[in-house]
């Protein structure tokens, strides 16, 4: 189910949010330009919910064998990447959210997870707003269980392919043939250093997991700022010929639920907050 859409407007900015389908901002426009990759139809979005707008991933990317251990208990997630025997991207990208507040330029959406979409109870509040700074997304995760829970969050932010981009990546995670990090960090190659200085996204595949060396990326004429809780970047462009570039902040490394330092331990009744902002600005503006 896609559900009804909500449109936000502030001056030259507009956004379309689907509360009942992952609280996803499936369209963002500035002065009649698409900033995010938007689907042409509901069917297209259902077929690839993580490749349009601002999909929420929890846990992000892959969990090896779909299993992890937390506080002595073994948890199993669905193997939804059977080719590599992994779980991938969690089940929040199409989760139903309720609208808690709404105005012309802001929406607040809430999802109560009882353990069905992630094996721990939590409340997620997602707020989108348009204003002088541009487009802001804020996410709060509240632990509603009676014990600690592990939190990993990522955003599979799909930008309409820009002419150039730069992302402050630090080192690349070496990966196995199942796309799982081996634990070894590698120095960037020459092409990846261009991603930092200023790269061209189209024409060739981009796919990699990286540590974050900063929290502001430049996507064409826009800055993409993320909060410091995001310690990793994932880059992906679907092979280079599909007209998009995913610049994905993550709160921990891929397969982080299987690393003692790969997730945030959230105590009962505590919450953790994340934010991102998309604003106008060329190279100099994004360096501020």
mmCIF file of N, CA, C and O in Angstrom, residues 148-238:
data_model
loop_
_atom_site.group_PDB
_atom_site.id
_atom_site.type_symbol
_atom_site.label_atom_id
_atom_site.label_comp_id
_atom_site.label_asym_id
_atom_site.label_seq_id
_atom_site.Cartn_x
_atom_site.Cartn_y
_atom_site.Cartn_z
ATOM 1 N N UNK A 148 17.795 -2.924 26.922
ATOM 2 C CA UNK A 148 18.579 -2.240 25.908
ATOM 3 C C UNK A 148 18.276 -2.821 24.524
ATOM 4 O O UNK A 148 17.902 -3.995 24.389
ATOM 5 N N UNK A 149 18.463 -1.997 23.487
ATOM 6 C CA UNK A 149 18.318 -2.471 22.110
ATOM 7 C C UNK A 149 19.480 -1.946 21.271
ATOM 8 O O UNK A 149 20.053 -0.896 21.573
ATOM 9 N N UNK A 150 19.857 -2.659 20.203
ATOM 10 C CA UNK A 150 20.878 -2.161 19.286
ATOM 11 C C UNK A 150 20.235 -1.343 18.171
ATOM 12 O O UNK A 150 19.233 -1.760 17.577
ATOM 13 N N UNK A 151 20.792 -0.190 17.885
ATOM 14 C CA UNK A 151 20.242 0.684 16.843
ATOM 15 C C UNK A 151 21.294 0.892 15.759
ATOM 16 O O UNK A 151 22.439 1.251 16.037
ATOM 17 N N UNK A 152 20.888 0.647 14.521
ATOM 18 C CA UNK A 152 21.669 1.013 13.336
ATOM 19 C C UNK A 152 20.713 1.684 12.368
ATOM 20 O O UNK A 152 19.642 1.153 12.083
ATOM 21 N N UNK A 153 21.084 2.852 11.880
ATOM 22 C CA UNK A 153 20.213 3.603 10.982
ATOM 23 C C UNK A 153 20.988 4.045 9.757
ATOM 24 O O UNK A 153 22.157 4.434 9.840
ATOM 25 N N UNK A 154 20.321 3.985 8.624
ATOM 26 C CA UNK A 154 20.888 4.528 7.402
ATOM 27 C C UNK A 154 19.802 5.157 6.549
ATOM 28 O O UNK A 154 18.617 4.849 6.705
ATOM 29 N N UNK A 155 20.197 6.047 5.659
ATOM 30 C CA UNK A 155 19.277 6.667 4.704
ATOM 31 C C UNK A 155 19.807 6.398 3.300
ATOM 32 O O UNK A 155 20.932 6.781 2.978
ATOM 33 N N UNK A 156 18.986 5.758 2.485
ATOM 34 C CA UNK A 156 19.394 5.395 1.123
ATOM 35 C C UNK A 156 19.051 6.549 0.172
ATOM 36 O O UNK A 156 18.382 6.375 -0.847
ATOM 37 N N UNK A 157 19.520 7.749 0.537
ATOM 38 C CA UNK A 157 19.120 8.975 -0.151
ATOM 39 C C UNK A 157 19.498 8.921 -1.630
ATOM 40 O O UNK A 157 20.679 8.844 -1.974
ATOM 41 N N UNK A 158 18.472 8.974 -2.482
ATOM 42 C CA UNK A 158 18.668 8.839 -3.926
ATOM 43 C C UNK A 158 18.531 10.208 -4.586
ATOM 44 O O UNK A 158 17.430 10.740 -4.722
ATOM 45 N N UNK A 159 19.652 10.770 -5.006
ATOM 46 C CA UNK A 159 19.653 12.064 -5.682
ATOM 47 C C UNK A 159 19.485 11.878 -7.187
ATOM 48 O O UNK A 159 19.987 10.898 -7.766
ATOM 49 N N UNK A 160 18.770 12.791 -7.809
ATOM 50 C CA UNK A 160 18.817 12.866 -9.265
ATOM 51 C C UNK A 160 20.274 13.090 -9.654
ATOM 52 O O UNK A 160 20.962 13.923 -9.060
ATOM 53 N N UNK A 161 20.752 12.347 -10.634
ATOM 54 C CA UNK A 161 22.180 12.355 -10.944
ATOM 55 C C UNK A 161 22.692 13.768 -11.232
ATOM 56 O O UNK A 161 22.201 14.430 -12.158
ATOM 57 N N UNK A 162 23.674 14.239 -10.452
ATOM 58 C CA UNK A 162 24.237 15.571 -10.691
ATOM 59 C C UNK A 162 25.362 15.502 -11.722
ATOM 60 O O UNK A 162 25.842 14.422 -12.070
ATOM 61 N N UNK A 163 25.792 16.658 -12.176
ATOM 62 C CA UNK A 163 26.928 16.703 -13.101
ATOM 63 C C UNK A 163 28.214 16.331 -12.376
ATOM 64 O O UNK A 163 29.079 15.639 -12.936
ATOM 65 N N UNK A 164 28.360 16.803 -11.127
ATOM 66 C CA UNK A 164 29.537 16.482 -10.311
ATOM 67 C C UNK A 164 29.084 16.291 -8.863
ATOM 68 O O UNK A 164 27.986 16.699 -8.482
ATOM 69 N N UNK A 165 29.958 15.698 -8.079
ATOM 70 C CA UNK A 165 29.662 15.505 -6.660
ATOM 71 C C UNK A 165 30.970 15.348 -5.900
ATOM 72 O O UNK A 165 32.022 15.043 -6.477
ATOM 73 N N UNK A 166 30.919 15.564 -4.601
ATOM 74 C CA UNK A 166 32.047 15.239 -3.735
ATOM 75 C C UNK A 166 31.498 14.802 -2.383
ATOM 76 O O UNK A 166 30.554 15.403 -1.868
ATOM 77 N N UNK A 167 32.099 13.757 -1.831
ATOM 78 C CA UNK A 167 31.668 13.196 -0.558
ATOM 79 C C UNK A 167 32.912 12.971 0.297
ATOM 80 O O UNK A 167 33.904 12.419 -0.188
ATOM 81 N N UNK A 168 32.906 13.394 1.574
ATOM 82 C CA UNK A 168 34.098 13.268 2.418
ATOM 83 C C UNK A 168 34.276 11.850 2.960
ATOM 84 O O UNK A 168 34.096 11.582 4.146
ATOM 85 N N UNK A 169 34.649 10.928 2.066
ATOM 86 C CA UNK A 169 34.922 9.557 2.480
ATOM 87 C C UNK A 169 36.365 9.456 2.980
ATOM 88 O O UNK A 169 37.248 10.186 2.526
ATOM 89 N N UNK A 170 36.582 8.537 3.925
ATOM 90 C CA UNK A 170 37.902 8.389 4.516
ATOM 91 C C UNK A 170 38.657 7.189 3.978
ATOM 92 O O UNK A 170 39.575 7.304 3.173
ATOM 93 N N UNK A 171 38.249 5.980 4.397
ATOM 94 C CA UNK A 171 38.837 4.739 3.918
ATOM 95 C C UNK A 171 37.732 3.818 3.434
ATOM 96 O O UNK A 171 36.578 3.926 3.856
ATOM 97 N N UNK A 172 38.106 2.905 2.542
ATOM 98 C CA UNK A 172 37.143 1.940 2.008
ATOM 99 C C UNK A 172 37.217 0.637 2.802
ATOM 100 O O UNK A 172 38.298 0.148 3.131
ATOM 101 N N UNK A 173 36.030 0.092 3.099
ATOM 102 C CA UNK A 173 35.972 -1.221 3.715
ATOM 103 C C UNK A 173 36.212 -2.295 2.651
ATOM 104 O O UNK A 173 35.521 -2.323 1.635
ATOM 105 N N UNK A 174 37.208 -3.153 2.869
ATOM 106 C CA UNK A 174 37.373 -4.322 2.013
ATOM 107 C C UNK A 174 36.170 -5.235 2.217
ATOM 108 O O UNK A 174 35.691 -5.398 3.350
ATOM 109 N N UNK A 175 35.647 -5.813 1.134
ATOM 110 C CA UNK A 175 34.464 -6.658 1.235
ATOM 111 C C UNK A 175 34.702 -8.027 0.619
ATOM 112 O O UNK A 175 35.553 -8.202 -0.265
ATOM 113 N N UNK A 176 33.925 -8.995 1.083
ATOM 114 C CA UNK A 176 33.950 -10.344 0.528
ATOM 115 C C UNK A 176 33.106 -10.387 -0.738
ATOM 116 O O UNK A 176 32.476 -9.390 -1.127
ATOM 117 N N UNK A 177 33.058 -11.567 -1.376
ATOM 118 C CA UNK A 177 32.235 -11.693 -2.574
ATOM 119 C C UNK A 177 30.747 -11.680 -2.243
ATOM 120 O O UNK A 177 29.913 -11.679 -3.144
ATOM 121 N N UNK A 178 30.404 -11.640 -0.942
ATOM 122 C CA UNK A 178 29.012 -11.510 -0.501
ATOM 123 C C UNK A 178 28.699 -10.071 -0.101
ATOM 124 O O UNK A 178 27.665 -9.814 0.479
ATOM 125 N N UNK A 179 29.598 -9.153 -0.392
ATOM 126 C CA UNK A 179 29.435 -7.726 -0.083
ATOM 127 C C UNK A 179 29.362 -7.475 1.431
ATOM 128 O O UNK A 179 28.643 -6.585 1.886
ATOM 129 N N UNK A 180 30.123 -8.250 2.178
ATOM 130 C CA UNK A 180 30.233 -8.095 3.622
ATOM 131 C C UNK A 180 31.646 -7.614 3.939
ATOM 132 O O UNK A 180 32.630 -8.208 3.471
ATOM 133 N N UNK A 181 31.808 -6.543 4.731
ATOM 134 C CA UNK A 181 33.158 -6.092 5.089
ATOM 135 C C UNK A 181 33.954 -7.176 5.799
ATOM 136 O O UNK A 181 33.424 -7.896 6.668
ATOM 137 N N UNK A 182 35.222 -7.303 5.419
ATOM 138 C CA UNK A 182 36.103 -8.288 6.057
ATOM 139 C C UNK A 182 36.643 -7.784 7.393
ATOM 140 O O UNK A 182 37.207 -8.558 8.163
ATOM 141 N N UNK A 183 36.502 -6.486 7.648
ATOM 142 C CA UNK A 183 37.087 -5.860 8.825
ATOM 143 C C UNK A 183 38.334 -5.056 8.509
ATOM 144 O O UNK A 183 38.803 -4.277 9.344
ATOM 145 N N UNK A 184 38.849 -5.217 7.278
ATOM 146 C CA UNK A 184 40.057 -4.506 6.881
ATOM 147 C C UNK A 184 39.687 -3.208 6.174
ATOM 148 O O UNK A 184 38.810 -3.181 5.316
ATOM 149 N N UNK A 185 40.373 -2.112 6.535
ATOM 150 C CA UNK A 185 40.180 -0.826 5.886
ATOM 151 C C UNK A 185 41.304 -0.574 4.887
ATOM 152 O O UNK A 185 42.478 -0.814 5.187
ATOM 153 N N UNK A 186 40.945 -0.077 3.715
ATOM 154 C CA UNK A 186 41.901 0.163 2.646
ATOM 155 C C UNK A 186 41.958 1.648 2.321
ATOM 156 O O UNK A 186 40.986 2.386 2.500
ATOM 157 N N UNK A 187 43.116 2.086 1.825
ATOM 158 C CA UNK A 187 43.239 3.461 1.362
ATOM 159 C C UNK A 187 42.470 3.630 0.053
ATOM 160 O O UNK A 187 42.288 2.687 -0.718
ATOM 161 N N UNK A 188 41.999 4.836 -0.197
ATOM 162 C CA UNK A 188 41.237 5.108 -1.405
ATOM 163 C C UNK A 188 42.115 5.005 -2.646
ATOM 164 O O UNK A 188 43.306 5.365 -2.612
ATOM 165 N N UNK A 189 41.543 4.506 -3.743
ATOM 166 C CA UNK A 189 42.281 4.521 -4.996
ATOM 167 C C UNK A 189 42.085 5.885 -5.666
ATOM 168 O O UNK A 189 41.393 6.763 -5.151
ATOM 169 N N UNK A 190 42.687 6.065 -6.842
ATOM 170 C CA UNK A 190 42.672 7.377 -7.478
ATOM 171 C C UNK A 190 41.253 7.817 -7.823
ATOM 172 O O UNK A 190 40.896 8.987 -7.637
ATOM 173 N N UNK A 191 40.448 6.909 -8.318
ATOM 174 C CA UNK A 191 39.070 7.288 -8.655
ATOM 175 C C UNK A 191 38.293 7.695 -7.403
ATOM 176 O O UNK A 191 37.525 8.662 -7.426
ATOM 177 N N UNK A 192 38.492 6.991 -6.310
ATOM 178 C CA UNK A 192 37.794 7.334 -5.071
ATOM 179 C C UNK A 192 38.279 8.658 -4.505
ATOM 180 O O UNK A 192 37.496 9.397 -3.902
ATOM 181 N N UNK A 193 39.552 8.978 -4.710
ATOM 182 C CA UNK A 193 40.033 10.294 -4.286
ATOM 183 C C UNK A 193 39.356 11.396 -5.092
ATOM 184 O O UNK A 193 39.144 12.509 -4.581
ATOM 185 N N UNK A 194 38.992 11.079 -6.337
ATOM 186 C CA UNK A 194 38.223 12.039 -7.129
ATOM 187 C C UNK A 194 36.837 12.236 -6.541
ATOM 188 O O UNK A 194 36.265 13.331 -6.642
ATOM 189 N N UNK A 195 36.274 11.197 -5.928
ATOM 190 C CA UNK A 195 34.973 11.355 -5.264
ATOM 191 C C UNK A 195 35.056 12.386 -4.142
ATOM 192 O O UNK A 195 34.065 13.056 -3.844
ATOM 193 N N UNK A 196 36.221 12.512 -3.539
ATOM 194 C CA UNK A 196 36.422 13.489 -2.464
ATOM 195 C C UNK A 196 36.649 14.876 -3.048
ATOM 196 O O UNK A 196 36.043 15.863 -2.617
ATOM 197 N N UNK A 197 37.526 14.963 -4.061
ATOM 198 C CA UNK A 197 37.857 16.254 -4.674
ATOM 199 C C UNK A 197 36.721 16.789 -5.527
ATOM 200 O O UNK A 197 36.489 17.993 -5.600
ATOM 201 N N UNK A 198 36.034 15.880 -6.211
ATOM 202 C CA UNK A 198 34.971 16.246 -7.136
ATOM 203 C C UNK A 198 34.928 15.268 -8.284
ATOM 204 O O UNK A 198 35.795 15.300 -9.162
ATOM 205 N N UNK A 199 33.936 14.367 -8.267
ATOM 206 C CA UNK A 199 33.850 13.319 -9.265
ATOM 207 C C UNK A 199 32.665 13.508 -10.187
ATOM 208 O O UNK A 199 31.782 14.329 -9.954
ATOM 209 N N UNK A 200 32.661 12.720 -11.267
ATOM 210 C CA UNK A 200 31.561 12.688 -12.230
ATOM 211 C C UNK A 200 30.855 11.350 -12.049
ATOM 212 O O UNK A 200 31.471 10.299 -12.205
ATOM 213 N N UNK A 201 29.566 11.344 -11.713
ATOM 214 C CA UNK A 201 28.917 10.089 -11.334
ATOM 215 C C UNK A 201 28.483 9.195 -12.483
ATOM 216 O O UNK A 201 28.377 7.984 -12.322
ATOM 217 N N UNK A 202 28.190 9.743 -13.654
ATOM 218 C CA UNK A 202 27.581 8.971 -14.717
ATOM 219 C C UNK A 202 28.573 8.163 -15.535
ATOM 220 O O UNK A 202 29.766 8.462 -15.590
ATOM 221 N N UNK A 203 28.056 7.091 -16.179
ATOM 222 C CA UNK A 203 28.840 6.347 -17.152
ATOM 223 C C UNK A 203 29.561 5.137 -16.625
ATOM 224 O O UNK A 203 29.886 4.230 -17.395
ATOM 225 N N UNK A 204 29.855 5.071 -15.348
ATOM 226 C CA UNK A 204 30.585 3.940 -14.780
ATOM 227 C C UNK A 204 30.004 3.613 -13.412
ATOM 228 O O UNK A 204 29.515 4.503 -12.706
ATOM 229 N N UNK A 205 30.066 2.339 -13.009
ATOM 230 C CA UNK A 205 29.496 1.951 -11.721
ATOM 231 C C UNK A 205 30.223 2.593 -10.549
ATOM 232 O O UNK A 205 31.454 2.754 -10.570
ATOM 233 N N UNK A 206 29.442 2.963 -9.529
ATOM 234 C CA UNK A 206 29.970 3.402 -8.243
ATOM 235 C C UNK A 206 29.294 2.560 -7.176
ATOM 236 O O UNK A 206 28.061 2.495 -7.123
ATOM 237 N N UNK A 207 30.077 1.907 -6.353
ATOM 238 C CA UNK A 207 29.522 1.091 -5.276
ATOM 239 C C UNK A 207 30.622 0.839 -4.255
ATOM 240 O O UNK A 207 31.631 0.213 -4.571
ATOM 241 N N UNK A 208 30.438 1.362 -3.044
ATOM 242 C CA UNK A 208 31.460 1.154 -2.033
ATOM 243 C C UNK A 208 30.999 1.580 -0.656
ATOM 244 O O UNK A 208 30.085 2.406 -0.512
ATOM 245 N N UNK A 209 31.648 0.987 0.369
ATOM 246 C CA UNK A 209 31.383 1.304 1.771
ATOM 247 C C UNK A 209 32.596 2.046 2.324
ATOM 248 O O UNK A 209 33.732 1.571 2.172
ATOM 249 N N UNK A 210 32.366 3.170 3.006
ATOM 250 C CA UNK A 210 33.473 4.028 3.427
ATOM 251 C C UNK A 210 33.257 4.573 4.844
ATOM 252 O O UNK A 210 32.118 4.794 5.265
ATOM 253 N N UNK A 211 34.356 4.821 5.517
ATOM 254 C CA UNK A 211 34.276 5.594 6.752
ATOM 255 C C UNK A 211 34.063 7.062 6.387
ATOM 256 O O UNK A 211 34.411 7.504 5.289
ATOM 257 N N UNK A 212 33.491 7.807 7.314
ATOM 258 C CA UNK A 212 33.236 9.230 7.067
ATOM 259 C C UNK A 212 34.419 10.061 7.550
ATOM 260 O O UNK A 212 34.864 9.914 8.686
ATOM 261 N N UNK A 213 34.906 10.946 6.663
ATOM 262 C CA UNK A 213 35.949 11.897 7.024
ATOM 263 C C UNK A 213 35.367 13.298 7.148
ATOM 264 O O UNK A 213 36.101 14.280 7.233
ATOM 265 N N UNK A 214 34.058 13.390 7.157
ATOM 266 C CA UNK A 214 33.340 14.656 7.267
ATOM 267 C C UNK A 214 31.866 14.381 7.125
ATOM 268 O O UNK A 214 31.447 13.255 6.846
ATOM 269 N N UNK A 215 31.064 15.430 7.304
ATOM 270 C CA UNK A 215 29.620 15.238 7.339
ATOM 271 C C UNK A 215 28.866 16.136 6.365
ATOM 272 O O UNK A 215 27.655 16.306 6.498
ATOM 273 N N UNK A 216 29.577 16.699 5.375
ATOM 274 C CA UNK A 216 28.928 17.516 4.348
ATOM 275 C C UNK A 216 29.388 17.058 2.973
ATOM 276 O O UNK A 216 30.581 17.090 2.663
ATOM 277 N N UNK A 217 28.430 16.626 2.158
ATOM 278 C CA UNK A 217 28.694 16.252 0.777
ATOM 279 C C UNK A 217 28.172 17.348 -0.143
ATOM 280 O O UNK A 217 27.270 18.105 0.228
ATOM 281 N N UNK A 218 28.746 17.420 -1.335
ATOM 282 C CA UNK A 218 28.237 18.342 -2.357
ATOM 283 C C UNK A 218 27.652 17.513 -3.482
ATOM 284 O O UNK A 218 28.342 16.668 -4.068
ATOM 285 N N UNK A 219 26.393 17.733 -3.773
ATOM 286 C CA UNK A 219 25.697 16.999 -4.836
ATOM 287 C C UNK A 219 25.275 18.027 -5.873
ATOM 288 O O UNK A 219 24.245 18.694 -5.735
ATOM 289 N N UNK A 220 26.091 18.209 -6.894
ATOM 290 C CA UNK A 220 25.811 19.246 -7.884
ATOM 291 C C UNK A 220 25.783 20.615 -7.239
ATOM 292 O O UNK A 220 26.777 21.058 -6.643
ATOM 293 N N UNK A 221 24.634 21.303 -7.310
ATOM 294 C CA UNK A 221 24.496 22.653 -6.751
ATOM 295 C C UNK A 221 23.957 22.648 -5.321
ATOM 296 O O UNK A 221 23.540 23.699 -4.818
ATOM 297 N N UNK A 222 23.999 21.499 -4.655
ATOM 298 C CA UNK A 222 23.399 21.385 -3.325
ATOM 299 C C UNK A 222 24.390 20.790 -2.323
ATOM 300 O O UNK A 222 25.274 19.998 -2.679
ATOM 301 N N UNK A 223 24.218 21.200 -1.071
ATOM 302 C CA UNK A 223 24.974 20.621 0.041
ATOM 303 C C UNK A 223 24.078 19.616 0.748
ATOM 304 O O UNK A 223 22.885 19.863 0.951
ATOM 305 N N UNK A 224 24.667 18.497 1.137
ATOM 306 C CA UNK A 224 23.953 17.477 1.902
ATOM 307 C C UNK A 224 24.706 17.311 3.216
ATOM 308 O O UNK A 224 25.777 16.715 3.262
ATOM 309 N N UNK A 225 24.142 17.909 4.286
ATOM 310 C CA UNK A 225 24.771 17.860 5.608
ATOM 311 C C UNK A 225 24.056 16.830 6.468
ATOM 312 O O UNK A 225 22.826 16.738 6.462
ATOM 313 N N UNK A 226 24.849 16.064 7.219
ATOM 314 C CA UNK A 226 24.272 15.033 8.080
ATOM 315 C C UNK A 226 24.871 15.155 9.472
ATOM 316 O O UNK A 226 25.978 15.679 9.659
ATOM 317 N N UNK A 227 24.139 14.663 10.462
ATOM 318 C CA UNK A 227 24.596 14.781 11.845
ATOM 319 C C UNK A 227 25.758 13.830 12.129
ATOM 320 O O UNK A 227 25.990 12.851 11.403
ATOM 321 N N UNK A 228 26.473 14.113 13.215
ATOM 322 C CA UNK A 228 27.704 13.384 13.506
ATOM 323 C C UNK A 228 27.462 11.945 13.936
ATOM 324 O O UNK A 228 28.408 11.151 13.987
ATOM 325 N N UNK A 229 26.226 11.591 14.250
ATOM 326 C CA UNK A 229 25.905 10.192 14.548
ATOM 327 C C UNK A 229 26.130 9.295 13.333
ATOM 328 O O UNK A 229 26.276 8.086 13.468
ATOM 329 N N UNK A 230 26.134 9.900 12.149
ATOM 330 C CA UNK A 230 26.412 9.130 10.939
ATOM 331 C C UNK A 230 27.922 9.067 10.750
ATOM 332 O O UNK A 230 28.561 10.068 10.438
ATOM 333 N N UNK A 231 28.483 7.883 10.917
ATOM 334 C CA UNK A 231 29.935 7.702 10.889
ATOM 335 C C UNK A 231 30.437 7.067 9.594
ATOM 336 O O UNK A 231 31.650 6.882 9.434
ATOM 337 N N UNK A 232 29.523 6.723 8.692
ATOM 338 C CA UNK A 232 29.891 6.024 7.461
ATOM 339 C C UNK A 232 29.146 6.649 6.286
ATOM 340 O O UNK A 232 28.075 7.235 6.439
ATOM 341 N N UNK A 233 29.747 6.465 5.088
ATOM 342 C CA UNK A 233 29.066 6.795 3.831
ATOM 343 C C UNK A 233 29.050 5.555 2.944
ATOM 344 O O UNK A 233 30.058 4.835 2.859
ATOM 345 N N UNK A 234 27.935 5.324 2.282
ATOM 346 C CA UNK A 234 27.839 4.309 1.228
ATOM 347 C C UNK A 234 27.476 5.041 -0.064
ATOM 348 O O UNK A 234 26.590 5.906 -0.066
ATOM 349 N N UNK A 235 28.164 4.703 -1.147
ATOM 350 C CA UNK A 235 27.897 5.308 -2.451
ATOM 351 C C UNK A 235 27.437 4.236 -3.426
ATOM 352 O O UNK A 235 28.000 3.132 -3.465
ATOM 353 N N UNK A 236 26.420 4.575 -4.243
ATOM 354 C CA UNK A 236 25.872 3.594 -5.170
ATOM 355 C C UNK A 236 25.136 4.330 -6.292
ATOM 356 O O UNK A 236 24.381 5.267 -6.020
ATOM 357 N N UNK A 237 25.374 3.893 -7.545
ATOM 358 C CA UNK A 237 24.680 4.547 -8.659
ATOM 359 C C UNK A 237 24.029 3.562 -9.625
ATOM 360 O O UNK A 237 23.712 3.927 -10.764
ATOM 361 N N UNK A 238 23.816 2.321 -9.179
ATOM 362 C CA UNK A 238 23.063 1.364 -9.985
ATOM 363 C C UNK A 238 23.692 1.003 -11.310
ATOM 364 O O UNK A 238 22.991 0.635 -12.252
#
